Amino acid sequence: MKNYVLVTGGAGYIGSHTCVALAAAGYTPLILDNLCNSSAKVLDRLATISGAAPRLIEGDVRDRALLDRVFAQEPVQAVIHFAGLKAVGDSVVDPLLYYDNNVNGSLVLAAAMRAAGVRTLIFSSSATVYGEPDESPIPESAPTRPANPYGRSKLMVEECLGDLYRSEPGWRIALLRYFNPVGAHESGLIGEHPQGKPNNLMPFVSQVAVGTRPELVVHGGDYPTPDGTGVRDYVHVMDLAEGHVAALRHALAQPQALLTVNLGTGRGCSVLEVVQAFERASGRPVPRTIGPRRPGDVPAYWGDPAAAAEVLGWQARRTLDQMCADSWRWQSGNPEGY
Ligand code: NAD
Ligand code: UDP
C-alpha cells in the first residue's frame, strides 16, 4: 500500500506542523530536507507529539539522482513541496539563488515525479503572487503581479505546474496560496525559529515579549486603515497544516485536478491588534514605537477563503488570540529555538 507522503522542506516551520496533521489523518510523512533553514532536532519533538518521528532524508530537492532513488525505494503516493527560500529581501539581493532553489528545485522535483509515475503534488505558493491587490478580500481570480523575485519564483512555479498538468493526463496538482502563517502547535514543542533578526511581525513581537529584543518598530502608522497600521490575514499554522491534508485528500480522490486555492481566514488584522492580542496572551508588555513605512509594503490585504471552503471543505478555525497564545507557549518555552 502506497501511503507515504513525501514532504520536502518538512523539517521547516509549516512542513513540521503539516507532518503532525498528516500523521493525525493516518498518512505517513517522509521528510526530504537539506536543513538549510531548520534543525533535525524537530524530529524528536514530532515523535513526542505524534508518537513516532517521520524519517528524514537529508538532501536537496535539486538532486535528481537522490530523488530518483527515493521514488524507486519508497512507496510514495504524493508529494507536498514546501522546500524553498522565503526571505523577500534576500531574493532581491540574490535573485539567481531564489530562482535556482525555488524554480529549478520545483522543476527537478516534478521531473523526478513524472519519471516515477507519482502525479499528486501539493505546492506551497503564497499570497505574495497577488502583489498590491485592487481589492480585499482577494479571490483566486485576481490578477497576479508579484513585486519581487521571491513572489515571481512562486508564480513561475505555479505556471510551470499548470503547463505540466495540461501536457498529459493524470496529474493532481494543488497550488495553495498562503496568507500570513503564524502561531505554533498547541503543545509548544514545535514552532517558528527565524535565524537572526526576524523580518516578520509575529516572531518579532514574540521576541520582544520574551525580552530578547527591546521594542517593536511598527512600520507605518499613517496607512488608510482603521488604526493607521498595516492589515494582514494571519492564519494559524495548524489550520494551514490541516488545509494541506484537506487538499491532499481532495486531490487523491480525483482522476486529475488542477486547483488554485487561497488559505487564509478571510479577515484582516492590524499590527496594533496583533500586538494587543499578544500582550493579552503573554501577560507581558510589548513596547513599540511607530516608525516609517517599510518600502514595498502593501497597506492592507486579506484573502477570500470561499473556494477553500467549497472545494476542500476547509476553513480556518483558530482565532487571533489562539495564534498569539500558541506562539507565546513556543517562544517562552524555547527562547533559543530547537
Ligand atoms: P522554512 O524555511 O521554515 O521551511 C522550508 C524548509 O525547506 C526548511 O526546512 C529548509 O531547510 C528546506 N529547504 C529549503 N531549500 C531546500 C532545498 N533546496 N532542498 C531541500 N530542502 C530545502 O519556511 P516555511 O515558512 O515553513 O515555508 C515553507 C514554504 O511555504 C516555502 O516554500 C515558503 O516559500 C512558503 N510560504 C511561506 C510563508 C510564510 O510566511 N512562512 C508564506 C507563504 C508561502
Ligand atoms: N511589521 C511591523 N514591524 C515589524 C515587522 C512587520 O510593523 O517589525 C508589519 C508590516 O509592515 C506589515 C505586517 O506587520 O504591515 C506584517 O508584516 P510581515 O512581514 O509579517 O508580513 P508581510 O508584510 O510579508 O505580509
GROMACS .gro file of C-alpha atoms and ligand atoms in nm:
model
  407
    1MET     CA    1   0.000   0.000   0.000
    2LYS     CA    2   0.150   0.332  -0.109
    3ASN     CA    3   0.081   0.556   0.184
    4TYR     CA    4   0.397   0.767   0.221
    5VAL     CA    5   0.365   1.137   0.163
    6LEU     CA    6   0.700   1.288   0.070
    7VAL     CA    7   0.724   1.623   0.249
    8THR     CA    8   1.002   1.835   0.102
    9GLY     CA    9   1.108   2.103   0.350
   10GLY     CA   10   0.928   1.901   0.617
   11ALA     CA   11   1.175   1.999   0.891
   12GLY     CA   12   1.081   2.366   0.849
   13TYR     CA   13   0.810   2.574   1.009
   14ILE     CA   14   0.498   2.491   0.806
   15GLY     CA   15   0.628   2.150   0.696
   16SER     CA   16   0.681   2.023   1.052
   17HIS     CA   17   0.329   2.125   1.153
   18THR     CA   18   0.193   1.958   0.841
   19CYS     CA   19   0.372   1.636   0.940
   20VAL     CA   20   0.170   1.644   1.264
   21ALA     CA   21  -0.156   1.693   1.074
   22LEU     CA   22  -0.066   1.420   0.822
   23ALA     CA   23   0.011   1.169   1.097
   24ALA     CA   24  -0.314   1.258   1.275
   25ALA     CA   25  -0.501   1.191   0.950
   26GLY     CA   26  -0.341   0.849   0.902
   27TYR     CA   27  -0.074   0.935   0.643
   28THR     CA   28   0.296   0.856   0.687
   29PRO     CA   29   0.512   1.162   0.624
   30LEU     CA   30   0.864   1.110   0.486
   31ILE     CA   31   1.074   1.426   0.508
   32LEU     CA   32   1.328   1.538   0.250
   33ASP     CA   33   1.513   1.848   0.372
   34ASN     CA   34   1.864   1.988   0.332
   35LEU     CA   35   1.829   2.160   0.674
   36CYS     CA   36   1.945   2.495   0.531
   37ASN     CA   37   1.682   2.671   0.745
   38SER     CA   38   1.584   2.409   1.002
   39SER     CA   39   1.717   2.156   1.251
   40ALA     CA   40   1.696   1.778   1.271
   41LYS     CA   41   1.606   1.827   1.638
   42VAL     CA   42   1.248   1.886   1.525
   43LEU     CA   43   1.219   1.508   1.475
   44ASP     CA   44   1.231   1.432   1.849
   45ARG     CA   45   0.960   1.689   1.904
   46LEU     CA   46   0.747   1.534   1.629
   47ALA     CA   47   0.795   1.193   1.791
   48THR     CA   48   0.663   1.332   2.121
   49ILE     CA   49   0.360   1.491   1.955
   50SER     CA   50   0.269   1.215   1.708
   51GLY     CA   51   0.404   0.903   1.878
   52ALA     CA   52   0.663   0.838   1.606
   53ALA     CA   53   0.912   1.061   1.424
   54PRO     CA   54   0.892   1.080   1.048
   55ARG     CA   55   1.204   0.957   0.870
   56LEU     CA   56   1.434   1.232   0.748
   57ILE     CA   57   1.621   1.204   0.421
   58GLU     CA   58   1.882   1.478   0.439
   59GLY     CA   59   1.927   1.614   0.090
   60ASP     CA   60   1.840   1.874  -0.169
   61VAL     CA   61   1.535   1.882  -0.397
   62ARG     CA   62   1.766   1.983  -0.680
   63ASP     CA   63   1.948   1.648  -0.650
   64ARG     CA   64   1.777   1.446  -0.923
   65ALA     CA   65   1.973   1.127  -0.854
   66LEU     CA   66   1.866   1.138  -0.489
   67LEU     CA   67   1.501   1.193  -0.585
   68ASP     CA   68   1.513   0.902  -0.831
   69ARG     CA   69   1.648   0.676  -0.553
   70VAL     CA   70   1.379   0.793  -0.309
   71PHE     CA   71   1.096   0.730  -0.555
   72ALA     CA   72   1.245   0.391  -0.653
   73GLN     CA   73   1.285   0.272  -0.294
   74GLU     CA   74   0.994   0.426  -0.103
   75PRO     CA   75   0.620   0.376  -0.156
   76VAL     CA   76   0.540   0.744  -0.213
   77GLN     CA   77   0.181   0.822  -0.317
   78ALA     CA   78   0.202   1.203  -0.314
   79VAL     CA   79   0.436   1.494  -0.254
   80ILE     CA   80   0.384   1.811  -0.053
   81HIS     CA   81   0.651   2.056  -0.166
   82PHE     CA   82   0.750   2.313   0.097
   83ALA     CA   83   1.125   2.324   0.029
   84GLY     CA   84   1.218   2.674  -0.072
   85LEU     CA   85   1.372   3.000   0.037
   86LYS     CA   86   1.132   3.267   0.161
   87ALA     CA   87   1.305   3.593   0.254
   88VAL     CA   88   1.179   3.868   0.022
   89GLY     CA   89   1.479   4.097   0.090
   90ASP     CA   90   1.733   3.820   0.021
   91SER     CA   91   1.555   3.741  -0.305
   92VAL     CA   92   1.614   4.100  -0.422
   93VAL     CA   93   1.984   4.077  -0.331
   94ASP     CA   94   2.040   3.732  -0.486
   95PRO     CA   95   1.761   3.654  -0.734
   96LEU     CA   96   1.954   3.373  -0.904
   97LEU     CA   97   1.977   3.185  -0.575
   98TYR     CA   98   1.599   3.216  -0.538
   99TYR     CA   99   1.522   3.110  -0.893
  100ASP     CA  100   1.760   2.817  -0.863
  101ASN     CA  101   1.628   2.694  -0.530
  102ASN     CA  102   1.258   2.767  -0.576
  103VAL     CA  103   1.202   2.734  -0.951
  104ASN     CA  104   1.473   2.490  -1.055
  105GLY     CA  105   1.415   2.287  -0.737
  106SER     CA  106   1.046   2.250  -0.823
  107LEU     CA  107   1.122   2.153  -1.184
  108VAL     CA  108   1.372   1.886  -1.080
  109LEU     CA  109   1.115   1.750  -0.834
  110ALA     CA  110   0.833   1.749  -1.092
  111ALA     CA  111   1.053   1.575  -1.349
  112ALA     CA  112   1.150   1.305  -1.098
  113MET     CA  113   0.783   1.260  -1.006
  114ARG     CA  114   0.687   1.222  -1.371
  115ALA     CA  115   0.960   0.964  -1.427
  116ALA     CA  116   0.842   0.770  -1.121
  117GLY     CA  117   0.472   0.794  -1.206
  118VAL     CA  118   0.389   0.991  -0.890
  119ARG     CA  119   0.146   1.257  -1.010
  120THR     CA  120  -0.005   1.409  -0.696
  121LEU     CA  121   0.162   1.732  -0.586
  122ILE     CA  122   0.062   1.995  -0.331
  123PHE     CA  123   0.268   2.314  -0.377
  124SER     CA  124   0.339   2.594  -0.126
  125SER     CA  125   0.257   2.912  -0.310
  126SER     CA  126   0.193   3.247  -0.149
  127ALA     CA  127  -0.047   3.540  -0.147
  128THR     CA  128   0.256   3.742  -0.247
  129VAL     CA  129   0.177   3.638  -0.608
  130TYR     CA  130  -0.107   3.895  -0.598
  131GLY     CA  131   0.126   4.190  -0.530
  132GLU     CA  132  -0.076   4.502  -0.450
  133PRO     CA  133  -0.437   4.390  -0.499
  134ASP     CA  134  -0.719   4.604  -0.637
  135GLU     CA  135  -0.949   4.492  -0.356
  136SER     CA  136  -0.980   4.271  -0.049
  137PRO     CA  137  -1.086   4.002   0.010
  138ILE     CA  138  -0.870   3.875  -0.276
  139PRO     CA  139  -1.026   3.593  -0.483
  140GLU     CA  140  -0.805   3.342  -0.667
  141SER     CA  141  -0.913   3.504  -0.995
  142ALA     CA  142  -0.747   3.836  -0.902
  143PRO     CA  143  -0.460   3.949  -1.128
  144THR     CA  144  -0.114   3.824  -1.032
  145ARG     CA  145   0.165   4.082  -1.026
  146PRO     CA  146   0.431   3.984  -0.772
  147ALA     CA  147   0.659   4.271  -0.675
  148ASN     CA  148   0.984   4.087  -0.601
  149PRO     CA  149   1.190   3.784  -0.714
  150TYR     CA  150   1.055   3.566  -0.431
  151GLY     CA  151   0.695   3.627  -0.541
  152ARG     CA  152   0.789   3.581  -0.906
  153SER     CA  153   0.957   3.249  -0.824
  154LYS     CA  154   0.626   3.127  -0.676
  155LEU     CA  155   0.424   3.245  -0.975
  156MET     CA  156   0.670   3.086  -1.221
  157VAL     CA  157   0.634   2.751  -1.044
  158GLU     CA  158   0.254   2.784  -1.049
  159GLU     CA  159   0.267   2.845  -1.425
  160CYS     CA  160   0.510   2.560  -1.492
  161LEU     CA  161   0.291   2.319  -1.293
  162GLY     CA  162  -0.017   2.437  -1.482
  163ASP     CA  163   0.158   2.359  -1.812
  164LEU     CA  164   0.264   2.020  -1.680
  165TYR     CA  165  -0.097   1.943  -1.581
  166ARG     CA  166  -0.217   2.031  -1.932
  167SER     CA  167   0.060   1.833  -2.102
  168GLU     CA  168  -0.055   1.484  -2.001
  169PRO     CA  169  -0.349   1.327  -1.820
  170GLY     CA  170  -0.347   1.212  -1.461
  171TRP     CA  171  -0.180   1.495  -1.272
  172ARG     CA  172  -0.342   1.609  -0.948
  173ILE     CA  173  -0.188   1.943  -0.853
  174ALA     CA  174  -0.294   2.187  -0.582
  175LEU     CA  175  -0.140   2.534  -0.572
  176LEU     CA  176  -0.200   2.668  -0.222
  177ARG     CA  177  -0.164   3.042  -0.177
  178TYR     CA  178  -0.096   3.106   0.191
  179PHE     CA  179  -0.167   3.435   0.357
  180ASN     CA  180   0.032   3.505   0.678
  181PRO     CA  181   0.107   3.183   0.869
  182VAL     CA  182   0.166   3.240   1.242
  183GLY     CA  183   0.135   3.053   1.572
  184ALA     CA  184   0.267   2.714   1.671
  185HIS     CA  185   0.146   2.367   1.765
  186GLU     CA  186  -0.054   2.386   2.087
  187SER     CA  187   0.198   2.160   2.266
  188GLY     CA  188   0.456   2.439   2.246
  189LEU     CA  189   0.708   2.179   2.120
  190ILE     CA  190   0.740   2.299   1.761
  191GLY     CA  191   0.721   2.648   1.617
  192GLU     CA  192   0.893   2.908   1.404
  193HIS     CA  193   1.252   2.996   1.480
  194PRO     CA  194   1.388   3.251   1.233
  195GLN     CA  195   1.766   3.285   1.205
  196GLY     CA  196   1.887   3.629   1.317
  197LYS     CA  197   1.657   3.928   1.330
  198PRO     CA  198   1.304   3.830   1.228
  199ASN     CA  199   1.155   4.008   0.926
  200ASN     CA  200   0.801   3.903   1.009
  201LEU     CA  201   0.574   4.061   1.264
  202MET     CA  202   0.473   3.769   1.490
  203PRO     CA  203   0.823   3.630   1.560
  204PHE     CA  204   0.942   3.985   1.625
  205VAL     CA  205   0.659   4.055   1.869
  206SER     CA  206   0.727   3.721   2.045
  207GLN     CA  207   1.094   3.808   2.087
  208VAL     CA  208   1.006   4.149   2.231
  209ALA     CA  209   0.761   3.990   2.477
  210VAL     CA  210   1.019   3.732   2.591
  211GLY     CA  211   1.281   4.008   2.633
  212THR     CA  212   1.526   3.914   2.354
  213ARG     CA  213   1.455   4.244   2.177
  214PRO     CA  214   1.378   4.579   2.342
  215GLU     CA  215   1.091   4.704   2.128
  216LEU     CA  216   0.888   4.658   1.813
  217VAL     CA  217   0.907   4.921   1.543
  218VAL     CA  218   0.566   4.945   1.378
  219HIS     CA  219   0.633   5.004   1.010
  220GLY     CA  220   0.397   5.292   0.941
  221GLY     CA  221   0.113   5.443   1.142
  222ASP     CA  222  -0.045   5.653   0.869
  223TYR     CA  223  -0.194   5.394   0.635
  224PRO     CA  224  -0.559   5.433   0.527
  225THR     CA  225  -0.664   5.159   0.772
  226PRO     CA  226  -0.883   5.187   1.084
  227ASP     CA  227  -0.586   5.242   1.322
  228GLY     CA  228  -0.330   5.354   1.062
  229THR     CA  229  -0.118   5.035   1.077
  230GLY     CA  230  -0.083   4.762   0.814
  231VAL     CA  231  -0.351   4.495   0.786
  232ARG     CA  232  -0.287   4.126   0.700
  233ASP     CA  233  -0.472   3.793   0.704
  234TYR     CA  234  -0.296   3.595   0.980
  235VAL     CA  235  -0.372   3.223   0.972
  236HIS     CA  236  -0.282   2.970   1.242
  237VAL     CA  237  -0.013   2.731   1.119
  238MET     CA  238  -0.214   2.427   1.239
  239ASP     CA  239  -0.515   2.546   1.037
  240LEU     CA  240  -0.279   2.579   0.742
  241ALA     CA  241  -0.140   2.231   0.809
  242GLU     CA  242  -0.493   2.090   0.810
  243GLY     CA  243  -0.557   2.275   0.484
  244HIS     CA  244  -0.278   2.067   0.326
  245VAL     CA  245  -0.438   1.746   0.446
  246ALA     CA  246  -0.772   1.862   0.301
  247ALA     CA  247  -0.602   1.945  -0.032
  248LEU     CA  248  -0.424   1.609  -0.038
  249ARG     CA  249  -0.740   1.416   0.041
  250HIS     CA  250  -0.930   1.606  -0.227
  251ALA     CA  251  -0.657   1.560  -0.488
  252LEU     CA  252  -0.623   1.187  -0.424
  253ALA     CA  253  -0.996   1.143  -0.478
  254GLN     CA  254  -0.988   1.297  -0.830
  255PRO     CA  255  -0.881   1.129  -1.153
  256GLN     CA  256  -0.700   1.453  -1.228
  257ALA     CA  257  -0.717   1.808  -1.098
  258LEU     CA  258  -0.551   2.148  -1.107
  259LEU     CA  259  -0.656   2.366  -0.816
  260THR     CA  260  -0.552   2.712  -0.710
  261VAL     CA  261  -0.675   2.790  -0.360
  262ASN     CA  262  -0.622   3.065  -0.103
  263LEU     CA  263  -0.554   2.951   0.253
  264GLY     CA  264  -0.643   3.235   0.488
  265THR     CA  265  -0.911   3.334   0.736
  266GLY     CA  266  -1.083   3.597   0.524
  267ARG     CA  267  -1.027   3.851   0.800
  268GLY     CA  268  -0.768   4.128   0.822
  269CYS     CA  269  -0.595   4.226   1.148
  270SER     CA  270  -0.383   4.535   1.203
  271VAL     CA  271  -0.034   4.542   1.354
  272LEU     CA  272  -0.175   4.703   1.670
  273GLU     CA  273  -0.448   4.438   1.701
  274VAL     CA  274  -0.180   4.168   1.685
  275VAL     CA  275   0.033   4.347   1.944
  276GLN     CA  276  -0.262   4.387   2.182
  277ALA     CA  277  -0.367   4.024   2.140
  278PHE     CA  278  -0.010   3.918   2.212
  279GLU     CA  279   0.002   4.126   2.528
  280ARG     CA  280  -0.320   3.959   2.646
  281ALA     CA  281  -0.189   3.610   2.564
  282SER     CA  282   0.151   3.654   2.722
  283GLY     CA  283   0.066   3.886   3.011
  284ARG     CA  284   0.379   4.081   2.908
  285PRO     CA  285   0.404   4.431   2.768
  286VAL     CA  286   0.522   4.471   2.408
  287PRO     CA  287   0.690   4.813   2.392
  288ARG     CA  288   0.657   4.968   2.047
  289THR     CA  289   0.725   5.283   1.855
  290ILE     CA  290   0.575   5.394   1.528
  291GLY     CA  291   0.844   5.413   1.258
  292PRO     CA  292   0.836   5.493   0.888
  293ARG     CA  293   0.661   5.271   0.636
  294ARG     CA  294   0.861   4.970   0.516
  295PRO     CA  295   0.946   5.016   0.146
  296GLY     CA  296   0.735   4.795  -0.081
  297ASP     CA  297   0.470   4.717   0.186
  298VAL     CA  298   0.108   4.686   0.078
  299PRO     CA  299  -0.115   4.879   0.324
  300ALA     CA  300  -0.384   4.615   0.370
  301TYR     CA  301  -0.497   4.285   0.222
  302TRP     CA  302  -0.674   3.965   0.316
  303GLY     CA  303  -0.789   3.661   0.127
  304ASP     CA  304  -1.121   3.528   0.011
  305PRO     CA  305  -1.139   3.177   0.162
  306ALA     CA  306  -1.466   3.075  -0.012
  307ALA     CA  307  -1.302   2.839  -0.264
  308ALA     CA  308  -1.114   2.652   0.009
  309ALA     CA  309  -1.442   2.601   0.196
  310GLU     CA  310  -1.634   2.497  -0.115
  311VAL     CA  311  -1.379   2.275  -0.286
  312LEU     CA  312  -1.172   2.141   0.003
  313GLY     CA  313  -1.427   2.166   0.284
  314TRP     CA  314  -1.159   2.354   0.480
  315GLN     CA  315  -1.199   2.661   0.694
  316ALA     CA  316  -0.957   2.827   0.937
  317ARG     CA  317  -1.095   2.771   1.288
  318ARG     CA  318  -0.841   2.923   1.526
  319THR     CA  319  -0.863   3.282   1.648
  320LEU     CA  320  -0.601   3.556   1.671
  321ASP     CA  321  -0.593   3.501   2.049
  322GLN     CA  322  -0.510   3.132   1.994
  323MET     CA  323  -0.241   3.223   1.739
  324CYS     CA  324  -0.079   3.451   1.999
  325ALA     CA  325  -0.122   3.208   2.291
  326ASP     CA  326   0.039   2.925   2.093
  327SER     CA  327   0.322   3.148   1.965
  328TRP     CA  328   0.388   3.254   2.322
  329ARG     CA  329   0.391   2.895   2.455
  330TRP     CA  330   0.651   2.804   2.192
  331GLN     CA  331   0.858   3.122   2.234
  332SER     CA  332   0.862   3.127   2.614
  333GLY     CA  333   0.940   2.753   2.636
  334ASN     CA  334   1.209   2.764   2.366
  335PRO     CA  335   1.368   3.112   2.365
  336GLU     CA  336   1.673   2.972   2.179
  337GLY     CA  337   1.466   2.766   1.933
  338TYR     CA  338   1.543   2.395   1.895
  339NAD     P1  339   1.105   2.724   0.637
  339NAD     O1  340   1.231   2.791   0.591
  339NAD     O2  341   1.083   2.708   0.782
  339NAD     O3  342   1.093   2.580   0.569
  339NAD     C1  343   1.147   2.549   0.443
  339NAD     C2  344   1.229   2.421   0.457
  339NAD     O4  345   1.281   2.386   0.329
  339NAD     C3  346   1.346   2.435   0.552
  339NAD     O5  347   1.346   2.327   0.643
  339NAD     C4  348   1.469   2.429   0.460
  339NAD     O6  349   1.580   2.370   0.526
  339NAD     C5  350   1.417   2.347   0.344
  339NAD     N1  351   1.480   2.373   0.214
  339NAD     C6  352   1.500   2.492   0.152
  339NAD     N2  353   1.557   2.473   0.032
  339NAD     C7  354   1.572   2.338   0.016
  339NAD     C8  355   1.624   2.258  -0.087
  339NAD     N3  356   1.674   2.309  -0.199
  339NAD     N4  357   1.623   2.123  -0.071
  339NAD     C9  358   1.573   2.067   0.043
  339NAD     N5  359   1.524   2.140   0.146
  339NAD    C10  360   1.524   2.275   0.132
  339NAD     O7  361   0.983   2.802   0.568
  339NAD     P2  362   0.826   2.787   0.591
  339NAD     O8  363   0.778   2.913   0.650
  339NAD     O9  364   0.796   2.658   0.654
  339NAD    O10  365   0.777   2.787   0.439
  339NAD    C11  366   0.752   2.667   0.368
  339NAD    C12  367   0.710   2.701   0.226
  339NAD    O11  368   0.594   2.783   0.231
  339NAD    C13  369   0.814   2.778   0.146
  339NAD    O12  370   0.814   2.731   0.013
  339NAD    C14  371   0.766   2.920   0.154
  339NAD    O13  372   0.807   2.996   0.043
  339NAD    C15  373   0.614   2.900   0.155
  339NAD     N6  374   0.542   3.012   0.217
  339NAD    C16  375   0.575   3.052   0.343
  339NAD    C17  376   0.508   3.160   0.400
  339NAD    C18  377   0.544   3.210   0.539
  339NAD    O14  378   0.510   3.324   0.572
  339NAD     N7  379   0.609   3.132   0.624
  339NAD    C19  380   0.405   3.225   0.329
  339NAD    C20  381   0.373   3.179   0.202
  339NAD    C21  382   0.443   3.073   0.147
  340UDP     N1  383   0.552   4.483   1.062
  340UDP     C1  384   0.588   4.579   1.155
  340UDP     N2  385   0.706   4.565   1.222
  340UDP     C2  386   0.790   4.459   1.203
  340UDP     C3  387   0.752   4.360   1.108
  340UDP     C4  388   0.632   4.376   1.039
  340UDP     O1  389   0.516   4.677   1.175
  340UDP     O2  390   0.897   4.452   1.267
  340UDP     C5  391   0.425   4.498   0.988
  340UDP     C6  392   0.440   4.507   0.837
  340UDP     O3  393   0.463   4.641   0.798
  340UDP     C7  394   0.305   4.452   0.790
  340UDP     C8  395   0.270   4.347   0.896
  340UDP     O4  396   0.347   4.382   1.012
  340UDP     O5  397   0.205   4.552   0.792
  340UDP     C9  398   0.302   4.206   0.855
  340UDP     O6  399   0.439   4.201   0.814
  340UDP     P1  400   0.510   4.063   0.779
  340UDP     O7  401   0.650   4.096   0.734
  340UDP     O8  402   0.494   3.969   0.894
  340UDP     O9  403   0.423   4.004   0.660
  340UDP     P2  404   0.404   4.056   0.507
  340UDP    O10  405   0.424   4.204   0.505
  340UDP    O11  406   0.507   3.982   0.429
  340UDP    O12  407   0.265   4.017   0.472
   0.00000   0.00000   0.00000
